CSV table of C-alpha atoms in Angstrom, one decimal:
chain,number,residue,atom,x,y,z
A,28,UNK,CA,15.8,-67.9,-21.2
A,29,UNK,CA,13.8,-69.5,-18.4
A,30,UNK,CA,11.6,-67.6,-15.9
A,31,UNK,CA,12.1,-67.8,-12.2
A,32,UNK,CA,10.3,-70.8,-10.5
A,33,UNK,CA,7.9,-68.7,-8.5
A,34,UNK,CA,6.4,-65.2,-8.8
A,35,UNK,CA,4.3,-62.8,-6.7
A,36,UNK,CA,2.3,-59.7,-7.5
A,37,UNK,CA,4.4,-56.6,-7.2
A,38,UNK,CA,1.4,-54.4,-6.6
A,39,UNK,CA,2.7,-52.0,-9.3
A,40,UNK,CA,0.8,-52.2,-12.6
A,41,UNK,CA,3.8,-51.3,-14.9
A,42,UNK,CA,6.0,-53.8,-13.2
A,43,UNK,CA,3.6,-56.7,-13.0
A,44,UNK,CA,4.8,-59.9,-11.2
A,45,UNK,CA,8.2,-60.2,-9.7
A,46,UNK,CA,10.2,-63.2,-8.6
A,47,UNK,CA,9.5,-64.5,-5.1
A,48,UNK,CA,12.3,-63.2,-2.9
A,49,UNK,CA,12.5,-59.8,-4.7
A,50,UNK,CA,11.3,-56.7,-3.0
A,51,UNK,CA,9.5,-53.6,-4.4
A,52,UNK,CA,10.8,-50.5,-2.7
A,53,UNK,CA,10.7,-46.7,-3.2
A,54,UNK,CA,13.8,-45.5,-4.9
A,55,UNK,CA,14.8,-43.4,-1.9
A,56,UNK,CA,15.0,-46.4,0.3
A,57,UNK,CA,17.8,-48.2,-1.6
A,58,UNK,CA,19.6,-45.2,-3.1
A,59,UNK,CA,20.4,-41.5,-2.4
A,60,UNK,CA,18.6,-39.0,-4.6
A,61,UNK,CA,20.4,-35.7,-5.1
A,62,UNK,CA,18.5,-32.9,-6.9
A,63,UNK,CA,20.6,-30.5,-9.0
A,64,UNK,CA,20.8,-26.8,-8.2
A,65,UNK,CA,21.9,-24.2,-10.7
A,66,UNK,CA,24.8,-21.9,-9.8
A,67,UNK,CA,25.1,-18.2,-10.6
A,68,UNK,CA,25.5,-18.0,-14.4
A,69,UNK,CA,28.3,-15.4,-13.9
A,70,UNK,CA,30.4,-18.1,-12.3
A,71,UNK,CA,30.1,-20.4,-15.4
A,72,UNK,CA,31.8,-20.5,-18.8
A,73,UNK,CA,32.4,-22.6,-21.9
A,74,UNK,CA,36.1,-22.5,-22.0
A,75,UNK,CA,36.9,-25.4,-19.7
A,76,UNK,CA,37.7,-23.5,-16.5
A,77,UNK,CA,36.4,-24.9,-13.2
A,78,UNK,CA,34.1,-27.9,-12.6
A,79,UNK,CA,32.4,-29.6,-15.6
A,80,UNK,CA,28.7,-28.7,-15.3
A,81,UNK,CA,25.6,-30.5,-16.6
A,82,UNK,CA,22.2,-29.0,-17.0
A,83,UNK,CA,20.5,-31.8,-19.1
A,84,UNK,CA,21.2,-35.3,-20.4
A,85,UNK,CA,21.9,-37.0,-23.6
A,86,UNK,CA,19.5,-39.7,-24.7
A,87,UNK,CA,19.8,-43.3,-23.4
A,88,UNK,CA,22.0,-44.3,-26.3
A,89,UNK,CA,24.8,-42.2,-24.9
A,90,UNK,CA,25.9,-43.8,-21.6
A,91,UNK,CA,28.2,-41.0,-20.5
A,92,UNK,CA,27.5,-37.3,-20.4
A,93,UNK,CA,29.4,-34.6,-22.4
A,94,UNK,CA,29.8,-31.4,-20.5
A,95,UNK,CA,29.5,-28.1,-22.5
A,96,UNK,CA,29.8,-25.8,-19.5
A,97,UNK,CA,32.1,-25.3,-16.5
A,98,UNK,CA,31.4,-23.6,-13.3
A,99,UNK,CA,33.7,-22.3,-10.5
A,100,UNK,CA,31.8,-23.6,-7.5
A,101,UNK,CA,28.6,-25.5,-8.4
A,102,UNK,CA,26.4,-26.1,-5.3
A,103,UNK,CA,25.4,-29.7,-6.1
A,104,UNK,CA,28.0,-32.3,-7.2
A,105,UNK,CA,27.8,-35.9,-8.4
A,106,UNK,CA,30.2,-38.6,-7.6
A,107,UNK,CA,31.7,-40.9,-10.2
A,108,UNK,CA,29.2,-43.7,-11.1
A,109,UNK,CA,26.2,-41.8,-10.0
A,110,UNK,CA,23.2,-42.4,-12.3
A,111,UNK,CA,22.1,-39.0,-13.8
A,112,UNK,CA,18.5,-38.6,-14.8
A,113,UNK,CA,16.7,-35.7,-16.4
A,114,UNK,CA,13.9,-34.4,-14.3
A,115,UNK,CA,12.9,-31.8,-16.9
A,116,UNK,CA,12.2,-32.4,-20.5
A,117,UNK,CA,13.4,-34.8,-21.8
A,118,UNK,CA,12.2,-36.5,-18.6
A,119,UNK,CA,13.9,-39.9,-18.0
A,120,UNK,CA,16.9,-39.4,-20.2
A,121,UNK,CA,19.8,-41.2,-18.5
A,122,UNK,CA,23.6,-41.0,-18.2
A,123,UNK,CA,26.2,-42.4,-15.8
A,124,UNK,CA,28.7,-40.0,-14.3
A,125,UNK,CA,32.2,-40.9,-15.4
A,126,UNK,CA,33.7,-38.3,-13.1
A,127,UNK,CA,32.6,-35.6,-10.7
A,128,UNK,CA,30.2,-33.1,-12.2
A,129,UNK,CA,28.2,-30.1,-11.0
A,130,UNK,CA,24.5,-30.6,-11.8
A,131,UNK,CA,21.7,-28.0,-12.4
A,132,UNK,CA,18.0,-28.0,-11.7
A,133,UNK,CA,17.2,-30.1,-14.8
A,134,UNK,CA,19.1,-33.1,-13.4
A,135,UNK,CA,19.1,-35.5,-10.5
A,136,UNK,CA,21.9,-37.8,-9.4
A,137,UNK,CA,20.9,-41.2,-8.0
A,138,UNK,CA,23.6,-43.0,-5.9
A,139,UNK,CA,23.2,-46.7,-5.5
A,140,UNK,CA,25.4,-49.8,-4.7
A,141,UNK,CA,25.0,-51.1,-8.2
A,142,UNK,CA,24.8,-48.1,-10.6
A,143,UNK,CA,24.7,-50.2,-13.8
A,144,UNK,CA,21.8,-52.2,-12.6
A,145,UNK,CA,20.0,-49.0,-11.5
A,146,UNK,CA,20.8,-47.4,-14.9
A,147,UNK,CA,19.0,-50.2,-16.7
A,148,UNK,CA,16.2,-50.3,-14.2
A,149,UNK,CA,15.4,-46.6,-14.6
A,150,UNK,CA,15.5,-46.9,-18.4
A,151,UNK,CA,12.5,-49.2,-18.2
A,152,UNK,CA,10.6,-46.6,-16.0
A,153,UNK,CA,10.8,-43.8,-18.5
A,154,UNK,CA,7.1,-44.0,-19.5
A,155,UNK,CA,6.1,-43.9,-15.9
A,156,UNK,CA,8.4,-40.9,-15.2
A,157,UNK,CA,6.9,-39.1,-18.2
A,158,UNK,CA,3.4,-39.7,-16.9
A,159,UNK,CA,4.3,-37.9,-13.6
A,160,UNK,CA,5.6,-34.8,-15.3
A,161,UNK,CA,3.6,-31.6,-14.8
A,162,UNK,CA,4.0,-27.9,-15.8
A,163,UNK,CA,2.8,-25.5,-18.4
A,164,UNK,CA,6.0,-24.0,-19.8
A,165,UNK,CA,7.9,-27.3,-19.6
A,166,UNK,CA,7.2,-30.6,-17.9
A,167,UNK,CA,9.2,-31.7,-14.8
A,168,UNK,CA,9.1,-34.1,-11.9
A,169,UNK,CA,10.0,-33.3,-8.3
A,170,UNK,CA,12.6,-34.9,-6.1
A,171,UNK,CA,9.7,-36.3,-4.0
A,172,UNK,CA,8.1,-37.9,-7.1
A,173,UNK,CA,11.4,-39.4,-8.1
A,174,UNK,CA,12.3,-40.7,-4.7
A,175,UNK,CA,8.8,-42.2,-4.2
A,176,UNK,CA,8.9,-44.2,-7.4
A,177,UNK,CA,8.4,-47.9,-6.7
A,178,UNK,CA,11.0,-50.2,-8.3
A,179,UNK,CA,11.8,-53.9,-8.1
A,180,UNK,CA,14.9,-54.8,-6.2
A,181,UNK,CA,16.8,-58.1,-6.7
A,182,UNK,CA,19.5,-59.4,-4.4
A,183,UNK,CA,23.0,-57.9,-4.8
A,184,UNK,CA,24.3,-61.0,-6.5
A,185,UNK,CA,21.4,-61.0,-9.0
A,186,UNK,CA,21.9,-57.3,-9.6
A,187,UNK,CA,25.5,-57.9,-10.5
A,188,UNK,CA,24.6,-60.8,-12.8
A,189,UNK,CA,21.8,-58.8,-14.5
A,190,UNK,CA,24.1,-55.7,-15.0
A,191,UNK,CA,26.9,-57.9,-16.5
A,192,UNK,CA,24.5,-59.8,-18.7
A,193,UNK,CA,22.8,-56.6,-20.0
A,194,UNK,CA,26.1,-54.8,-20.6
A,195,UNK,CA,27.2,-57.7,-22.8
A,196,UNK,CA,24.0,-58.2,-24.7
A,197,UNK,CA,23.3,-54.5,-25.3
A,198,UNK,CA,26.9,-54.1,-26.6
A,199,UNK,CA,26.2,-57.0,-29.1
A,200,UNK,CA,22.9,-55.4,-30.1
A,201,UNK,CA,24.5,-51.9,-30.4
A,202,UNK,CA,27.2,-53.4,-32.7
A,203,UNK,CA,24.5,-54.8,-35.0
A,204,UNK,CA,22.7,-51.5,-35.0
A,205,UNK,CA,26.0,-49.7,-35.8
A,206,UNK,CA,26.6,-52.1,-38.7
A,207,UNK,CA,23.2,-51.4,-40.2
A,208,UNK,CA,23.7,-47.7,-39.8
A,209,UNK,CA,27.1,-47.9,-41.6
A,210,UNK,CA,25.3,-49.9,-44.4
A,211,UNK,CA,22.7,-47.1,-44.8
A,212,UNK,CA,25.5,-44.6,-45.1
A,213,UNK,CA,27.3,-46.7,-47.7
A,214,UNK,CA,24.0,-47.0,-49.6
A,215,UNK,CA,23.7,-43.2,-49.6
A,216,UNK,CA,27.3,-42.8,-50.8
A,217,UNK,CA,26.9,-45.3,-53.5
A,218,UNK,CA,23.6,-43.8,-54.7
A,219,UNK,CA,25.2,-40.3,-54.8
A,220,UNK,CA,28.2,-41.6,-56.7
A,221,UNK,CA,26.0,-43.2,-59.4
A,222,UNK,CA,23.9,-40.0,-59.7
A,223,UNK,CA,27.0,-37.8,-60.0
A,224,UNK,CA,28.4,-40.1,-62.7
A,225,UNK,CA,25.1,-40.1,-64.6
A,226,UNK,CA,24.6,-36.3,-64.7
A,227,UNK,CA,28.2,-35.4,-65.6
A,228,UNK,CA,29.4,-38.4,-67.7
A,229,UNK,CA,26.2,-40.0,-69.0
A,230,UNK,CA,24.9,-43.6,-68.8
A,231,UNK,CA,27.0,-45.1,-71.6
A,232,UNK,CA,30.5,-46.2,-70.3
A,233,UNK,CA,31.7,-46.6,-73.8
A,234,UNK,CA,30.6,-43.2,-75.1
A,235,UNK,CA,33.3,-41.1,-76.8
A,236,UNK,CA,34.5,-38.4,-74.5
A,237,UNK,CA,36.0,-34.9,-75.0
A,238,UNK,CA,37.5,-32.2,-72.8
A,239,UNK,CA,34.7,-29.9,-71.7
A,240,UNK,CA,37.1,-26.9,-71.3
A,241,UNK,CA,35.6,-26.5,-67.8
A,242,UNK,CA,38.0,-27.4,-65.0
A,243,UNK,CA,35.4,-28.7,-62.5
A,244,UNK,CA,33.7,-30.8,-65.1
A,245,UNK,CA,36.6,-32.4,-66.9
A,246,UNK,CA,35.6,-34.8,-69.7
A,247,UNK,CA,32.0,-35.1,-71.0
A,248,UNK,CA,30.5,-37.2,-73.7
A,249,UNK,CA,31.5,-35.9,-77.1
A,250,UNK,CA,27.9,-35.2,-78.2
A,251,UNK,CA,27.0,-33.1,-75.1
A,252,UNK,CA,27.1,-29.4,-75.0
A,253,UNK,CA,28.6,-27.2,-72.3
A,254,UNK,CA,26.7,-24.0,-71.7
A,255,UNK,CA,26.7,-21.1,-69.2
A,256,UNK,CA,23.8,-20.9,-66.8
A,257,UNK,CA,22.8,-17.6,-68.4
A,258,UNK,CA,22.0,-19.3,-71.7
A,259,UNK,CA,19.7,-21.8,-70.0
A,260,UNK,CA,18.0,-19.6,-67.3
A,261,UNK,CA,17.1,-16.0,-66.7
A,262,UNK,CA,16.7,-14.4,-63.2
A,263,UNK,CA,13.1,-13.9,-62.1
A,264,UNK,CA,12.1,-11.5,-59.3
A,265,UNK,CA,8.3,-11.8,-59.8
A,266,UNK,CA,6.1,-11.2,-56.8
A,267,UNK,CA,2.5,-12.4,-56.3
A,268,UNK,CA,0.1,-10.1,-58.1
A,269,UNK,CA,-3.3,-11.8,-57.8
A,270,UNK,CA,-5.3,-13.7,-55.2
A,271,UNK,CA,-4.3,-17.1,-56.6
A,272,UNK,CA,-0.6,-16.3,-56.4
A,273,UNK,CA,-1.0,-14.9,-52.9
A,274,UNK,CA,-2.4,-18.2,-51.8
A,275,UNK,CA,0.5,-20.2,-53.1
A,276,UNK,CA,2.2,-22.4,-50.4
A,277,UNK,CA,5.4,-21.3,-48.8
A,278,UNK,CA,8.3,-23.4,-50.0
A,279,UNK,CA,11.8,-23.8,-48.6
A,280,UNK,CA,15.1,-25.1,-49.9
A,281,UNK,CA,17.1,-27.7,-48.0
A,282,UNK,CA,20.8,-28.5,-48.6
A,283,UNK,CA,19.7,-32.2,-48.2
A,284,UNK,CA,16.4,-32.5,-50.1
A,285,UNK,CA,16.2,-29.5,-52.5
A,286,UNK,CA,13.0,-27.4,-52.7
A,287,UNK,CA,10.1,-28.7,-50.7
A,288,UNK,CA,7.1,-30.2,-52.5
A,289,UNK,CA,4.7,-28.9,-50.0
A,290,UNK,CA,4.5,-26.2,-47.3
A,291,UNK,CA,6.5,-27.3,-44.3
A,292,UNK,CA,5.4,-26.9,-40.7
A,293,UNK,CA,7.6,-24.9,-38.3
A,294,UNK,CA,9.0,-28.0,-36.7
A,295,UNK,CA,10.1,-29.5,-40.1
A,296,UNK,CA,12.2,-26.6,-41.1
A,297,UNK,CA,16.1,-27.0,-41.2
A,298,UNK,CA,16.4,-24.1,-38.8
A,299,UNK,CA,14.1,-21.5,-37.2
A,300,UNK,CA,12.6,-19.3,-39.9
A,301,UNK,CA,10.4,-16.2,-39.2
A,302,UNK,CA,7.8,-15.8,-41.9
A,303,UNK,CA,6.2,-12.5,-42.7
A,304,UNK,CA,2.4,-12.4,-42.8
A,305,UNK,CA,2.6,-10.1,-45.9
A,306,UNK,CA,2.7,-12.6,-48.7
A,307,UNK,CA,3.3,-9.9,-51.3
A,308,UNK,CA,6.9,-9.6,-50.1
A,309,UNK,CA,7.8,-13.1,-51.3
A,310,UNK,CA,9.1,-14.2,-54.7
A,311,UNK,CA,7.1,-16.6,-56.9
A,312,UNK,CA,8.7,-19.9,-58.0
A,313,UNK,CA,6.8,-21.7,-60.7
A,314,UNK,CA,6.8,-25.4,-61.5
A,315,UNK,CA,10.2,-26.4,-63.1
A,316,UNK,CA,11.9,-23.2,-62.1
A,317,UNK,CA,15.3,-23.6,-60.4
A,318,UNK,CA,15.9,-21.8,-57.1
A,319,UNK,CA,18.7,-21.5,-54.7
A,320,UNK,CA,19.6,-20.0,-51.4
A,321,UNK,CA,22.3,-17.3,-51.9
A,322,UNK,CA,23.9,-18.1,-48.5
A,323,UNK,CA,23.8,-21.9,-48.8
A,324,UNK,CA,24.4,-22.5,-52.5
A,325,UNK,CA,28.0,-23.5,-51.7
A,326,UNK,CA,26.5,-26.3,-49.5
A,327,UNK,CA,24.1,-27.6,-52.2
A,328,UNK,CA,21.1,-25.4,-51.4
A,329,UNK,CA,19.5,-25.9,-54.8
A,330,UNK,CA,16.1,-27.1,-55.9
A,331,UNK,CA,13.9,-27.5,-59.0
A,332,UNK,CA,10.4,-26.8,-58.0
A,333,UNK,CA,7.7,-29.5,-58.4
A,334,UNK,CA,4.9,-26.9,-57.9
A,335,UNK,CA,4.2,-23.2,-57.9
A,336,UNK,CA,4.9,-21.5,-54.6
A,337,UNK,CA,6.2,-18.6,-52.6
A,338,UNK,CA,9.8,-18.5,-51.5
A,339,UNK,CA,12.0,-16.1,-49.4
A,340,UNK,CA,13.2,-12.9,-51.1
A,341,UNK,CA,16.7,-14.1,-50.2
A,342,UNK,CA,16.4,-16.9,-52.8
A,343,UNK,CA,17.5,-16.5,-56.4
A,344,UNK,CA,14.8,-17.7,-58.8
A,345,UNK,CA,16.0,-19.1,-62.2
A,346,UNK,CA,13.4,-19.2,-65.0
A,347,UNK,CA,14.1,-21.8,-67.7
A,348,UNK,CA,14.5,-20.3,-71.2
A,349,UNK,CA,13.3,-23.5,-72.8
A,350,UNK,CA,11.2,-26.6,-71.8
A,351,UNK,CA,14.3,-28.3,-70.5
A,352,UNK,CA,13.9,-30.3,-67.2
A,353,UNK,CA,15.4,-28.2,-64.4
A,354,UNK,CA,15.7,-31.2,-62.1
A,355,UNK,CA,18.6,-32.4,-64.1
A,356,UNK,CA,20.5,-29.2,-63.4
A,357,UNK,CA,19.6,-29.4,-59.7
A,358,UNK,CA,21.4,-32.8,-59.6
A,359,UNK,CA,24.4,-31.4,-61.6
A,360,UNK,CA,24.7,-28.5,-59.2
A,361,UNK,CA,24.6,-30.8,-56.2
A,362,UNK,CA,27.7,-32.8,-57.3
A,363,UNK,CA,30.7,-32.2,-55.1
A,364,UNK,CA,32.8,-30.6,-57.9
A,365,UNK,CA,29.9,-28.2,-58.8
A,366,UNK,CA,29.5,-27.2,-55.2
A,367,UNK,CA,33.2,-26.4,-55.0
A,368,UNK,CA,32.9,-24.3,-58.2
A,369,UNK,CA,30.0,-22.3,-56.7
A,370,UNK,CA,32.0,-21.7,-53.5
A,371,UNK,CA,34.7,-20.3,-55.8
A,372,UNK,CA,32.2,-17.9,-57.3
A,373,UNK,CA,30.6,-16.9,-54.0
A,374,UNK,CA,31.5,-13.7,-52.3
A,375,UNK,CA,32.4,-13.3,-48.6
A,376,UNK,CA,35.3,-13.5,-46.2
A,377,UNK,CA,34.1,-16.5,-44.1
A,378,UNK,CA,32.0,-19.5,-45.0
A,379,UNK,CA,28.8,-18.6,-43.2
A,380,UNK,CA,28.9,-15.2,-44.9
A,381,UNK,CA,29.4,-16.5,-48.4
A,382,UNK,CA,26.8,-15.4,-51.0
A,383,UNK,CA,26.3,-16.5,-54.6
A,384,UNK,CA,24.7,-13.7,-56.6
A,385,UNK,CA,23.0,-14.2,-59.9
A,386,UNK,CA,25.6,-12.1,-61.7
A,387,UNK,CA,28.2,-14.6,-60.7
A,388,UNK,CA,26.1,-17.7,-60.8
A,389,UNK,CA,25.0,-17.1,-64.4
A,390,UNK,CA,28.6,-17.4,-65.6
A,391,UNK,CA,29.1,-21.0,-64.3
A,392,UNK,CA,29.2,-23.6,-67.1
A,393,UNK,CA,27.3,-26.9,-66.9
A,394,UNK,CA,26.9,-30.0,-69.1
A,395,UNK,CA,23.8,-30.1,-71.4
A,396,UNK,CA,22.9,-33.5,-72.9
A,397,UNK,CA,20.3,-33.7,-75.6
A,398,UNK,CA,16.7,-33.5,-74.3
A,399,UNK,CA,15.9,-37.2,-74.9
A,400,UNK,CA,19.1,-38.2,-73.0
A,401,UNK,CA,18.2,-36.0,-70.1
A,402,UNK,CA,15.0,-37.9,-69.8
A,403,UNK,CA,16.8,-41.3,-69.9
A,404,UNK,CA,19.2,-40.1,-67.2
A,405,UNK,CA,16.4,-38.9,-65.0
A,406,UNK,CA,14.5,-42.2,-65.5
A,407,UNK,CA,17.6,-44.1,-64.5
A,408,UNK,CA,18.1,-41.9,-61.4
A,409,UNK,CA,14.5,-42.5,-60.4
A,410,UNK,CA,15.2,-46.3,-60.6
A,411,UNK,CA,18.4,-45.9,-58.6
A,412,UNK,CA,16.6,-43.8,-55.9
A,413,UNK,CA,13.9,-46.4,-55.6
A,414,UNK,CA,16.4,-49.3,-55.3
A,415,UNK,CA,18.5,-47.6,-52.7
A,416,UNK,CA,15.5,-46.3,-50.8
A,417,UNK,CA,14.2,-49.9,-50.6
A,418,UNK,CA,17.5,-51.2,-49.3
A,419,UNK,CA,17.8,-48.4,-46.7
A,420,UNK,CA,14.2,-49.0,-45.6
A,421,UNK,CA,15.0,-52.7,-45.0
A,422,UNK,CA,18.1,-51.8,-43.0
A,423,UNK,CA,16.2,-49.2,-41.0
A,424,UNK,CA,13.5,-51.8,-40.2
A,425,UNK,CA,16.2,-54.1,-38.9
A,426,UNK,CA,17.6,-51.3,-36.7
A,427,UNK,CA,14.1,-50.6,-35.3
A,428,UNK,CA,13.7,-54.3,-34.5
A,429,UNK,CA,17.1,-54.4,-32.8
A,430,UNK,CA,16.2,-51.4,-30.7
A,431,UNK,CA,12.8,-52.9,-29.7
A,432,UNK,CA,14.5,-56.2,-28.8
A,433,UNK,CA,17.1,-54.3,-26.7
A,434,UNK,CA,14.4,-52.4,-24.8
A,435,UNK,CA,12.4,-55.6,-24.2
A,436,UNK,CA,15.4,-57.5,-23.1
A,437,UNK,CA,16.4,-54.8,-20.5
A,438,UNK,CA,12.8,-54.7,-19.2
A,439,UNK,CA,12.5,-58.5,-19.0
A,440,UNK,CA,15.8,-58.8,-17.1
A,441,UNK,CA,15.4,-56.0,-14.5
A,442,UNK,CA,11.8,-56.9,-13.7
A,443,UNK,CA,12.6,-60.6,-13.3
A,444,UNK,CA,10.7,-62.0,-16.2
A,445,UNK,CA,13.8,-64.0,-17.2
A,446,UNK,CA,16.3,-65.5,-14.9
A,447,UNK,CA,19.9,-64.5,-15.4
A,448,UNK,CA,22.5,-67.0,-14.1
């Protein structure tokens, strides 16, 4: 797209040059800034009674807000089409009001003649807004800082043209992003289906099959065995007893990735975990041991450890009785049918209270191929993982490029670097 014929210096570093005929004004001079005010918490609820109330914003990818609270009489209200901007962390996150809302101190409503144009304009100013944030407990910007922000202003006709253009182009880009995200999801589903087939039916599609005698498993290759967990593993409750063991890393088990291969930082944990300073309270998991979270086993919370470490006393540690590769059984136990079986063996009234104890887990039957076939299956799965990881990485790279292009396009349009006709 072509630039404007003539430009002038805006006097604002992050904006640069603007088209001749455009103005650079403080936000408060071409819009109304309304800072939020929090009501009495006793007047608010989460059951949908009263006025929908917003305390913070979704990220930029969500154009409209989603109220989770309602208040009887919030002191500050938006109008439909007001641009909502977070003035506390995350500073600069944006929405557009699709109805009247009450707004709290973390939000500001900005009312302008062309809210869509302003929405895109403010999205380009996020870094500038972040640089203005101050505070020790949390960063925030004031109403004065927001109102005094210098922004370029095009004519009303140009604002309409820019807003229409960006709505159309960002919708096209978002569609491309959504297609790539669906592709990544399909890759993951396909990969999991291949793995599930490999660990329960083997790699040879022409292999002679037989009934396993286990309902969740169905048929297995005729030369495979079917054994109870108890014949493959024993429970271990070993605690650290020497200096080396006390210095083992803390490991966790995720329902998504199994047991960690290193000690995770606090912000990497699936959920907030409080760790005791007394390492002697933890259980030891040795390399190739199988471990599971009693409360999340029915969700796939299993892992075969790649190293020796310390784990929560709430985990069950399964010591292999032979040199068999425990990772194979992690994959078996993560299949949907196996997870359903473990749910059946778990005890509790409601899902979040379910627990799978060793005395119940040990009676679950699993397929056991010959050792050399287990190695072949795991080698095949490693290849499958690498292939699908490469495909997903390529798709994610495209997504990031689309997002960068969308950001750049918005910035170029609202600051006048390209002329929209």
